[in-house]
CSV table of C-alpha atoms and ligand atoms in Angstrom, one decimal:
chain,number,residue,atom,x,y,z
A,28,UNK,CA,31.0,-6.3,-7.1
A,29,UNK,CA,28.7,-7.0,-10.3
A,30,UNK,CA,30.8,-9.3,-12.5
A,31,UNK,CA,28.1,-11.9,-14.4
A,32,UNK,CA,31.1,-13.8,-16.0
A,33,UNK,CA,31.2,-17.7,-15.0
A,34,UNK,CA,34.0,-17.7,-12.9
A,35,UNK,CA,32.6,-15.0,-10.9
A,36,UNK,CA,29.0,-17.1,-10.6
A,37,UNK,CA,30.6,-20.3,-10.0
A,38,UNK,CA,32.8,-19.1,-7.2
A,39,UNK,CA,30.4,-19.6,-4.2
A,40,UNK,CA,27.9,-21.8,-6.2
A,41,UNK,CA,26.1,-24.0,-3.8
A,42,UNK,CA,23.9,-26.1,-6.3
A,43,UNK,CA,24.0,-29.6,-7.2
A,44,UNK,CA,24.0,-29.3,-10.9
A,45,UNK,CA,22.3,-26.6,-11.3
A,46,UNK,CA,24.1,-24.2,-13.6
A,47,UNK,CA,27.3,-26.2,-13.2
A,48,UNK,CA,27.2,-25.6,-17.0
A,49,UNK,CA,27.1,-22.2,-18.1
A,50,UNK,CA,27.2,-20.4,-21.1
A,51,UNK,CA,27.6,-16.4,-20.6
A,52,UNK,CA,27.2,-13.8,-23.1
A,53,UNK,CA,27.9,-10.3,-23.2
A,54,UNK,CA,25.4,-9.4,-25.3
A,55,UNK,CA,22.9,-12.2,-27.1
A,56,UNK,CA,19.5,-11.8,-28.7
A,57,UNK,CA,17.7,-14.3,-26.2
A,58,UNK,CA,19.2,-16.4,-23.7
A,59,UNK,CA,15.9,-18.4,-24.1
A,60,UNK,CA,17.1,-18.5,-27.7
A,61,UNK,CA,19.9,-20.3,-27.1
A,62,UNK,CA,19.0,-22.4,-24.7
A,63,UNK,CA,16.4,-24.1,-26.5
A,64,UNK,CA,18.8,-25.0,-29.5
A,65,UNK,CA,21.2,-25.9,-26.8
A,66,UNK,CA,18.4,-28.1,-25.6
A,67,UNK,CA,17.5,-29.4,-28.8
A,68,UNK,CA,21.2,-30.5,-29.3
A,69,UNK,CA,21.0,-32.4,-26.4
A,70,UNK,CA,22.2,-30.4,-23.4
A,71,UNK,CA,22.5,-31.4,-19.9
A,72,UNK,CA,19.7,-30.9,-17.5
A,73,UNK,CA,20.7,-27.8,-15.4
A,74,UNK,CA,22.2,-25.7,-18.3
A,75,UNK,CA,22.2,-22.0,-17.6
A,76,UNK,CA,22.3,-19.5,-20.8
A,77,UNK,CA,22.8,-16.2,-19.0
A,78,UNK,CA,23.5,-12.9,-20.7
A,79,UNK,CA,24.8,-9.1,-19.3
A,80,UNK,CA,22.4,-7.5,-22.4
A,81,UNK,CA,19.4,-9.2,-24.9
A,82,UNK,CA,19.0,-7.7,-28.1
A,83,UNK,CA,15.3,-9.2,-28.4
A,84,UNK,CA,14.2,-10.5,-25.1
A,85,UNK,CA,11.5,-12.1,-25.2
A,86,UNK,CA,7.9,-11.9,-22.9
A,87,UNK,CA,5.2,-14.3,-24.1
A,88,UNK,CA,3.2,-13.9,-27.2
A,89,UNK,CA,6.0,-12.1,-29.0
A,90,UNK,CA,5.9,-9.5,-26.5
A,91,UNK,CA,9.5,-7.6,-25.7
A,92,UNK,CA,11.5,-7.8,-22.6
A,93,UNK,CA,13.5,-4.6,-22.3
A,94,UNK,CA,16.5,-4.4,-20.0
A,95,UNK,CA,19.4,-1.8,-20.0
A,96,UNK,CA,22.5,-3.2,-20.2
A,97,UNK,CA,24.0,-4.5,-16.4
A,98,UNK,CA,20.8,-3.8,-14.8
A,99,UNK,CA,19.2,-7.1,-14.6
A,100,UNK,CA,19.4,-10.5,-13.9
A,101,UNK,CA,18.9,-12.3,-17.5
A,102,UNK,CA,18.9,-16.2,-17.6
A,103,UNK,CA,17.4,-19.3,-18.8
A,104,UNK,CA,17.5,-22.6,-17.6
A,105,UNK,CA,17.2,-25.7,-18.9
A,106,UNK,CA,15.3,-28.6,-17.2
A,107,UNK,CA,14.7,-32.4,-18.5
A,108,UNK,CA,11.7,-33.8,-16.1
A,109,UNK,CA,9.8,-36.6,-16.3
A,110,UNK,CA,6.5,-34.9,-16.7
A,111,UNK,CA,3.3,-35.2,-18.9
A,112,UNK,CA,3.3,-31.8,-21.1
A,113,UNK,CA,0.2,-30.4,-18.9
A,114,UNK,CA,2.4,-30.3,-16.1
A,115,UNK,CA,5.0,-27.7,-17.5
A,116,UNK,CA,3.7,-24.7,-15.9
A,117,UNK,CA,5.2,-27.0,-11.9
A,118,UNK,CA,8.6,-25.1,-13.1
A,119,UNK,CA,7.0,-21.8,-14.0
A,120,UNK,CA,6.0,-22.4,-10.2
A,121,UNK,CA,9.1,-24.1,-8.9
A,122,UNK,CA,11.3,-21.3,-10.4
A,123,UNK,CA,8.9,-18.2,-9.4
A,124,UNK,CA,8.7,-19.5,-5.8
A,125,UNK,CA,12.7,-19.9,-6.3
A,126,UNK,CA,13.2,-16.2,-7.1
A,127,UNK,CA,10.5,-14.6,-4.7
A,128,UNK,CA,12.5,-16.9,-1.2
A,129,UNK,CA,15.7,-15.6,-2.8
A,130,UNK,CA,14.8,-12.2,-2.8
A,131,UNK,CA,12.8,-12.3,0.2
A,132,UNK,CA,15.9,-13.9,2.1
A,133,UNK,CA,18.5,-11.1,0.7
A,134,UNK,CA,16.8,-7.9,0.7
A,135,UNK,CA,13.9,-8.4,3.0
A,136,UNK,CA,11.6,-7.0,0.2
A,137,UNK,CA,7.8,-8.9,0.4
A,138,UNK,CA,8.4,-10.1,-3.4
A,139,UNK,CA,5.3,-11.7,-4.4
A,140,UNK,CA,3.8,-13.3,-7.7
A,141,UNK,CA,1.1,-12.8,-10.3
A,142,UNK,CA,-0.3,-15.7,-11.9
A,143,UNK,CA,0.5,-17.4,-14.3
A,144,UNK,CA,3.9,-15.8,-14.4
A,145,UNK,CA,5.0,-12.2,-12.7
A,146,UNK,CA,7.2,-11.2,-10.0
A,147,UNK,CA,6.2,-8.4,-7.9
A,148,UNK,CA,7.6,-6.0,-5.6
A,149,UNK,CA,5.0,-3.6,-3.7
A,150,UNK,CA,2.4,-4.3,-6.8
A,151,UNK,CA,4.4,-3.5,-9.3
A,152,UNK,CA,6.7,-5.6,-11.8
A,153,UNK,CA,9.9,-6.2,-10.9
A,154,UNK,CA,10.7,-9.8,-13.3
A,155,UNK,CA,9.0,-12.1,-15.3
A,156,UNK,CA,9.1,-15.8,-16.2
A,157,UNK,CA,8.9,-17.5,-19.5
A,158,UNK,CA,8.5,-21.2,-20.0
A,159,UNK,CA,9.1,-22.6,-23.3
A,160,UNK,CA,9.0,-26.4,-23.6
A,161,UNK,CA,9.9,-28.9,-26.2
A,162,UNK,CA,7.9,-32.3,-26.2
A,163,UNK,CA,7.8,-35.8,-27.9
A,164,UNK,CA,3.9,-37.3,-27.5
A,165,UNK,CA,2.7,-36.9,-24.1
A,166,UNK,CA,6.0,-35.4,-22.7
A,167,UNK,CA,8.2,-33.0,-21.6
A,168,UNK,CA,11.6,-33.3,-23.3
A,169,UNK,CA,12.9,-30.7,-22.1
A,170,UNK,CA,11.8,-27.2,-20.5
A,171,UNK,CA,13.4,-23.9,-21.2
A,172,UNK,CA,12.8,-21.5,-17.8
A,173,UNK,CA,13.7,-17.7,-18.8
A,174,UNK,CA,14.1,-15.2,-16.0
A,175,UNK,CA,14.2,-11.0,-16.5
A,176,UNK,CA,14.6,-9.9,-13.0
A,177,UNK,CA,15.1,-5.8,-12.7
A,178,UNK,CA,18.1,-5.8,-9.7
A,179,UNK,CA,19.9,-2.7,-10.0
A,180,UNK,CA,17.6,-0.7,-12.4
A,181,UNK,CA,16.8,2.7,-12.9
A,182,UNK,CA,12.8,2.2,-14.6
A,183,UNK,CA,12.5,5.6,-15.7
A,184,UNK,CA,14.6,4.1,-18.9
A,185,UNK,CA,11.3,1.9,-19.3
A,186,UNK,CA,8.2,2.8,-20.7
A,187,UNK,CA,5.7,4.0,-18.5
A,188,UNK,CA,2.8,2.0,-18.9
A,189,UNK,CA,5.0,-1.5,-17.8
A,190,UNK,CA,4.1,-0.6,-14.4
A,191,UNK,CA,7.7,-1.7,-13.7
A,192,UNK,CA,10.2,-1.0,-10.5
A,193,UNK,CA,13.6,-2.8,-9.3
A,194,UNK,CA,15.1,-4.3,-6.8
A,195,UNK,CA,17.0,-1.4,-6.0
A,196,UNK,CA,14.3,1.4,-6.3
A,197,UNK,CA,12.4,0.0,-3.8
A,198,UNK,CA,15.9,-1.3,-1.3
A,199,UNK,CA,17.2,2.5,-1.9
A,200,UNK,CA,20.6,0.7,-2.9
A,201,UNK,CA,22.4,-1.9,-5.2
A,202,UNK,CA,22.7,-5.2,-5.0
A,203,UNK,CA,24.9,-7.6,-5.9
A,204,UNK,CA,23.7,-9.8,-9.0
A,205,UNK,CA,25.8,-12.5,-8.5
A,206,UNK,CA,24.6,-13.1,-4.8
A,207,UNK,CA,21.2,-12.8,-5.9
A,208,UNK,CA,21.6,-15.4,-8.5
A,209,UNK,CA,23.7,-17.7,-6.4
A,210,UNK,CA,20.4,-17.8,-4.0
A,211,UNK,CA,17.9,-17.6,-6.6
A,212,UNK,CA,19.6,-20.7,-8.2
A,213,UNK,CA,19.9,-22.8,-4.7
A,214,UNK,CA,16.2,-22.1,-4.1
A,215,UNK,CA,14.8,-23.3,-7.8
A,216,UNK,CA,17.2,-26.3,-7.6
A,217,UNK,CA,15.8,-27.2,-4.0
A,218,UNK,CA,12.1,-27.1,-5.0
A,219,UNK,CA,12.9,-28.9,-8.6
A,220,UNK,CA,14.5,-31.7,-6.4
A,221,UNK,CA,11.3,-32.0,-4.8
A,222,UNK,CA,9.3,-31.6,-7.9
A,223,UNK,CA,11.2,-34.5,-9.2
A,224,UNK,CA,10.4,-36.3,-6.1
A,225,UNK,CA,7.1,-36.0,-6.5
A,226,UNK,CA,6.1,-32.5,-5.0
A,227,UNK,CA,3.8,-30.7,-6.2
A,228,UNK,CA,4.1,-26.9,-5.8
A,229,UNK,CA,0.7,-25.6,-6.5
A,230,UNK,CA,-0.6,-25.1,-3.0
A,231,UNK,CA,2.6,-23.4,-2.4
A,232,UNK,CA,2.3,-21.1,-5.3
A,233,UNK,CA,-1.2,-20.5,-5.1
A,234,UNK,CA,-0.5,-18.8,-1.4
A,235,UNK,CA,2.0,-16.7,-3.0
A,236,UNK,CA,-0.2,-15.2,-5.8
A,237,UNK,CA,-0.6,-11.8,-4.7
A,238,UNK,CA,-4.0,-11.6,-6.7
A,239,UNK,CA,-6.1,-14.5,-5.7
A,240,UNK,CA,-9.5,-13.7,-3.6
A,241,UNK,CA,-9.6,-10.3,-5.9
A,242,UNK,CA,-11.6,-8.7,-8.4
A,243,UNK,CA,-9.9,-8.9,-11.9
A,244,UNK,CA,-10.0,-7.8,-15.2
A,245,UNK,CA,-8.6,-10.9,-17.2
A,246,UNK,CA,-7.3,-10.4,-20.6
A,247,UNK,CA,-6.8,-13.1,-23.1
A,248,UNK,CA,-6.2,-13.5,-26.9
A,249,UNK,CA,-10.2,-14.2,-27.4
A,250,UNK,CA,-11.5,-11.4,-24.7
A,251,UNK,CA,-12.0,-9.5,-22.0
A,252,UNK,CA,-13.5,-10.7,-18.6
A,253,UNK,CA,-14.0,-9.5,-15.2
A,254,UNK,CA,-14.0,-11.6,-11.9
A,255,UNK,CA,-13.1,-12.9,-8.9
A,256,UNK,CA,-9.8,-14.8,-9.0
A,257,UNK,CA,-10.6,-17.6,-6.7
A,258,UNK,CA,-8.0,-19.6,-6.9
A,259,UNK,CA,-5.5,-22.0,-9.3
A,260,UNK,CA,-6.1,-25.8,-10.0
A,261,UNK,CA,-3.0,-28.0,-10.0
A,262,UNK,CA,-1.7,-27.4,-13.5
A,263,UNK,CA,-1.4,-23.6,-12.8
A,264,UNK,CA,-4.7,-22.6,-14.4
A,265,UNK,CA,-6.8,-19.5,-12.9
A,266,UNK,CA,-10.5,-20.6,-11.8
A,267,UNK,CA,-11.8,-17.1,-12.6
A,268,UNK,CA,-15.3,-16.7,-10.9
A,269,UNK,CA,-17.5,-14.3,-13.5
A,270,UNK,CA,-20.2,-11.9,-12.2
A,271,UNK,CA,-22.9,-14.2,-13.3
A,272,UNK,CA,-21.3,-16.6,-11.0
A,273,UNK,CA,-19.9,-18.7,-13.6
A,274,UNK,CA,-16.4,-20.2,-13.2
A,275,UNK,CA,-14.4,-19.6,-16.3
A,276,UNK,CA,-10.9,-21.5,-16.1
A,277,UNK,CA,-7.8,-20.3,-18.4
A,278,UNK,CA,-4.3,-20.9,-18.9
A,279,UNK,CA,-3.1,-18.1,-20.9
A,280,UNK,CA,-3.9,-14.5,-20.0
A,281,UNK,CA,-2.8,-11.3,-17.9
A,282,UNK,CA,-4.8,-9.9,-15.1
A,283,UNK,CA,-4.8,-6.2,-13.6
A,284,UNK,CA,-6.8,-5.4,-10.4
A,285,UNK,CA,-10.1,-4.0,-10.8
A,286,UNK,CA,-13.4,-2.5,-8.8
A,287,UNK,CA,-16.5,-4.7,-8.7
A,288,UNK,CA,-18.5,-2.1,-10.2
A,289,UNK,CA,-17.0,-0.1,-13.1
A,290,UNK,CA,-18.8,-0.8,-15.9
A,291,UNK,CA,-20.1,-3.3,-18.0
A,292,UNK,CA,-17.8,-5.1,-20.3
A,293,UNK,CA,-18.3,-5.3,-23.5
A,294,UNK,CA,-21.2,-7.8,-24.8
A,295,UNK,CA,-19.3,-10.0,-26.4
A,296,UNK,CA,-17.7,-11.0,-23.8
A,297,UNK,CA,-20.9,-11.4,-21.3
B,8,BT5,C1,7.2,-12.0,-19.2
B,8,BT5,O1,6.4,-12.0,-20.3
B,8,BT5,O2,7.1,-11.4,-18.2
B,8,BT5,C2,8.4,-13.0,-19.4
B,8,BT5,C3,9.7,-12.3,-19.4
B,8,BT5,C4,10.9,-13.2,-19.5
B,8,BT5,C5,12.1,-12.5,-19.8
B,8,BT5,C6,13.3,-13.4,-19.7
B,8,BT5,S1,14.8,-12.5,-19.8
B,8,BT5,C7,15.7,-14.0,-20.0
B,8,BT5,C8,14.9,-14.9,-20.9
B,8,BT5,N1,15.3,-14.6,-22.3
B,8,BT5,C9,14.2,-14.1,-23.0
B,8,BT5,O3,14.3,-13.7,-24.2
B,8,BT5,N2,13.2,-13.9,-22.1
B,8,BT5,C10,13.4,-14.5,-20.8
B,8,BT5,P1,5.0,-11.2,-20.3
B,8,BT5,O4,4.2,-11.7,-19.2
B,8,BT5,O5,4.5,-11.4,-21.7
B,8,BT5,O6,5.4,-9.7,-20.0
B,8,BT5,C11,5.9,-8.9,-21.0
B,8,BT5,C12,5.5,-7.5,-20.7
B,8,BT5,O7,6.2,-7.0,-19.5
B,8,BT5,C13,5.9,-6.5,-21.8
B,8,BT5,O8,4.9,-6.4,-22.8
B,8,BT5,C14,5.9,-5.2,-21.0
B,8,BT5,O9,4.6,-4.7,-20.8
B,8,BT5,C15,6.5,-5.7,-19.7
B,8,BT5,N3,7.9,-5.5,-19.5
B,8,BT5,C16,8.9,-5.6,-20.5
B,8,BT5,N4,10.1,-5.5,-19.9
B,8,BT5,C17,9.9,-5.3,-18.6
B,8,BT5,C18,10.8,-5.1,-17.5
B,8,BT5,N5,12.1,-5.0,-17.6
B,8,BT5,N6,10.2,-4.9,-16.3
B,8,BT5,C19,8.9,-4.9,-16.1
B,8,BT5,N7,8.0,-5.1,-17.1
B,8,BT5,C20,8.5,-5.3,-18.3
């Protein structure tokens, strides 16, 4: 039932090109790893690195992605569009709106997203997107899309304070990885196709964002905030709306929920 290899992924495939060329490993330290040097060597648009176990997944800012080994769905694509380097974060959308329809469409589960890059199930984290992009001047050259979806996972093996759950904790049973890809992949190649056509999925995303019209606490290499998240502006930036009524806008950060009223922050950061 759970077979990753490529004959296994291929067989049922309905994409165009996407992930018509696939490299599969057993075990790997990154799959975003290798698909960036398989970018940088020229590789076609629609690559798909994709790995059973990662040594050293990676989150953003050198954070770790853990995953037990066959419990996850562990992948990176590669993408070549024509698109000014601002504009990256359209397949951090493309692809998080990819995953959320497939698993809404095969489980049922209400999977929804965090900005800039989470996948939720009931609140809680269930997969998470890293972009990674390689550029000449103003543009893309390529982009490297890395996907750690939790399908059949147990998260008691994961540290407590991730916050984390799986597909199957909150189905009650497995599922099959393979179908889940095979959907997942259909969906981000639809939406790229239209990306490359000239859609633009913010508006999209920005309804899916579980957090938006909420009080946060924003967290960001140079501070803390708090806020309303009000909404996202076309290149996938939050427009976080401060107590004093400012409207601070950031690209890079992690929010968590928070109350209007518990406490001041620090001054610094006033
Ligand atoms: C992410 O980073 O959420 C992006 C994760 C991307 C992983 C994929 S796997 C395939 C490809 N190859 C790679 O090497 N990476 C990509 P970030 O927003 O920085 O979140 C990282 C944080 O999520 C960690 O610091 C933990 O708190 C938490 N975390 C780690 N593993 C988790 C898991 N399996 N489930 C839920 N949360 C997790």
């Amino acid at each position: 039932m759970d077979d990753l290899t490529p004959r296994a992924i291929l067989d049922g495939l309905c994409t165009q090109f996407l992930a018509r060329q696939l490299v599969y490993y057993e075990v790997i330290d990154s799959t975003n790893a290798v698909a960036k040097d398989l970018a940088n060597q020229g590789a076609a648009e629609g690559t798909m690195v994709i790995a059973d176990e990662q040594t050293m997944g990676k989150g953003r800012l050198g954070r770790q992605w853990l995953a037990p080994k066959g419990s996850s769905l562990l992948f990176s694509l590669i993408f070549r569009p024509h698109l000014p380097v601002p504009r990256a974060q359209g397949l951090t959308m493309v692809c998080g709106l990819g995953v959320r329809q497939a698993i809404r469409e095969l489980t049922c589960l209400p999977a929804q997203l965090k900005w800039p890059n989470d996948i939720l199930l009931r609140g809680r984290k269930a997969g998470g997107i890293l972009t990674e992009i390689g550029s000449t001047g103003q543009h893309l050259d390529y982009a490297v899309v890395g996907i750690g979806l939790n399908v059949n996972m147990d998260t008691s093996q994961l540290p407590a304070e991730f916050n984390a759950t799986s597909i199957s904790q909150e189905l009650g049973r497995l599922v099959s990885r393979v179908q889940l890809l095979q959907q997942i992949l259909l969906r981000i190649e639809e939406r790229y196709l239209a990306l490359c056509a000239g859609e633009w999925p913010a508006a999209e995303w920005a309804s899916a964002l579980e957090t938006l019209g909420q009080w946060v606490e924003l967290h960001t290499a140079q501070g803390k905030w708090r806020g309303i998240a009000q909404a996202v502006d076309n290149e996938g930036a939050l427009l976080l709306r401060l107590e004093n009524g400012q409207v601070k806008r950031v690209l890079e950060g992690d929010i968590t929920l928070s109350r209007r009223n518990n406490g001041p922050l620090s001054p610094r950061n006033k």
